[in-house]
Amino acid sequence: MHSEHEERKTLAETLKRNAEVTESKLNSLKEQFEQNMQLLVKRDNEVKIAKAECADKVTELEAMIAKATSLELTVEEEVALRKAYMASEAHLNQAASSLADLVQQSTADVQGLFDKLERKTAVEKANRALVAECRKAVSQRASELESSLTNLHSAEGQFHATLHSSLDTFVSTTQTRHDEQQQFLQARLKKISTSLREVRSGQMESKEVLAALVGELDATVNEMQASSEASLDSLKQTCRGAVNDVVLANTQRFAQVAASLDAMVQSHVTTLREVTDLGRSSQQQIVEVKAAADAANAQELASLREQNALLTATLDEMKRSNVSLKADLMADFAKLLDRFTHQQESVVSISITSAQALVNRSTETRQLHSAEQSSQLASLSTVAGDMTDQLEEAHTSLVKQTSVIGKDVSQASGELDTKMDAFASAIEQDLSSTAQSSARGLDEISTLTAKAREEIESRTKAQSAKIKACNT
């Protein structure tokens, strides 16, 4: 029983504990229920709030749908505006492309103008090089001609000095020979005269004959002496006259050659000065052409800057117009589109008109500068032609003057040869006459000597005969 009591007690305690547990669970469930109820009330309030918010959101959604519909219309309008804007941009791009082509063409024209100027500059440099070469050649020719004339003058001077010295030597030698011959003849005649005097002193009857013989011998000696002196004086005068004629002729001829040389030098100096002046004028014209080209280039650049500024202003104006159009887009689409189209057309028309005006002005300016460049280049061509003609005239004048100088020198040489031949002929004639006179004198002396010898022999024989007769 005790065990049962213990079991019952244990069971009662167990049930009590279970009841406590159940009560605690019940309490916790109550608390949880209360909490759930509170939460449910809260959730109910939240649902009510959510429903109110949902109603608000539905209202907002409906408003947003309406706004989206209006935005779709706005997008369609924006698309239409963008298409119109793209069309206007296409027109502007076309205008800009045409302006770019015009700029490229203008740049090509300016580059071609500079290339032409460079070619003309190269031609002018070549012309200046040719002028310098021609000037150098003319100076060289003049120097060579002056050197040749100087050498000719010195050679002629040496020839004259040598000729004068040779003639002086010849005259002195001839005079020495004449003096020796005269002394020899005088000694011989003196010896003959002495012999005749001895004969005459030994034979008085032959005194008259011997006196006549001695007188004849003295007359012959005097005649030979006078003839020799006359021939010598004639030879001296002939030599002096020939030398003076040669010197005078050569002096006159060389004076003519010097005058021709001075005239040639002055002519070439004048020609070179004219060529130098032409070169300077050509350089001045080239400078003017370059200045005109620089001015044309600057004007083209200014025109292009104006065109770029105009295009930039047009684009800025279109951007501002598009911004204002976008701001007014929702107000009045139809009126805005008409105004946009009208503004775009007016802006594009004004831009194109301004660009065309600038293009026309640039074209006229380029044509004007092209005409000026053509005239200046034609002037340069004329100046180059004049320079070529003057160089040809200078060359022809140089050839003519050189020919004249050659003729003068040839004529002087011919005259010198002629006068020297005449001088040689005169000397030969004088020498021949002197030799003939000397030969005649010697013949006369020989004849007189033979007569004297015969007379002496006859007188000696007569005296010998008389002596023999006296002795017998």
PDB file of C-alpha atoms in Angstrom, residues 127-128 130-132 135 268-283 383 386-391:
ATOM      1  CA  ASN A 127      69.394  84.191-114.704  1.00  0.00           C
ATOM      2  CA  ARG A 128      71.495  85.865-112.030  1.00  0.00           C
ATOM      3  CA  LEU A 130      74.097  83.300-115.987  1.00  0.00           C
ATOM      4  CA  VAL A 131      74.601  87.057-115.687  1.00  0.00           C
ATOM      5  CA  ALA A 132      77.364  86.494-113.131  1.00  0.00           C
ATOM      6  CA  ARG A 135      80.136  89.044-116.324  1.00  0.00           C
ATOM      7  CA  HIS A 268      80.760  96.258-121.179  1.00  0.00           C
ATOM      8  CA  VAL A 269      80.749  98.218-117.943  1.00  0.00           C
ATOM      9  CA  THR A 270      77.615 100.020-119.133  1.00  0.00           C
ATOM     10  CA  THR A 271      76.055  96.713-120.180  1.00  0.00           C
ATOM     11  CA  LEU A 272      76.868  95.119-116.836  1.00  0.00           C
ATOM     12  CA  ARG A 273      75.399  98.113-115.029  1.00  0.00           C
ATOM     13  CA  GLU A 274      72.222  97.831-117.064  1.00  0.00           C
ATOM     14  CA  VAL A 275      72.104  94.091-116.360  1.00  0.00           C
ATOM     15  CA  THR A 276      72.630  94.811-112.656  1.00  0.00           C
ATOM     16  CA  ASP A 277      69.824  97.389-112.714  1.00  0.00           C
ATOM     17  CA  LEU A 278      67.579  94.889-114.478  1.00  0.00           C
ATOM     18  CA  GLY A 279      68.441  92.273-111.860  1.00  0.00           C
ATOM     19  CA  ARG A 280      67.608  94.709-109.086  1.00  0.00           C
ATOM     20  CA  SER A 281      64.328  95.674-110.728  1.00  0.00           C
ATOM     21  CA  SER A 282      63.531  91.968-111.168  1.00  0.00           C
ATOM     22  CA  GLN A 283      64.289  91.363-107.503  1.00  0.00           C
ATOM     23  CA  VAL A 383      62.471  91.952-118.153  1.00  0.00           C
ATOM     24  CA  ASP A 386      65.222  92.397-122.291  1.00  0.00           C
ATOM     25  CA  MET A 387      68.086  91.075-120.197  1.00  0.00           C
ATOM     26  CA  THR A 388      68.689  88.290-122.715  1.00  0.00           C
ATOM     27  CA  ASP A 389      68.591  90.766-125.619  1.00  0.00           C
ATOM     28  CA  GLN A 390      71.032  93.068-123.898  1.00  0.00           C
ATOM     29  CA  LEU A 391      73.362  90.177-123.146  1.00  0.00           C
TER      30      LEU A 391
END
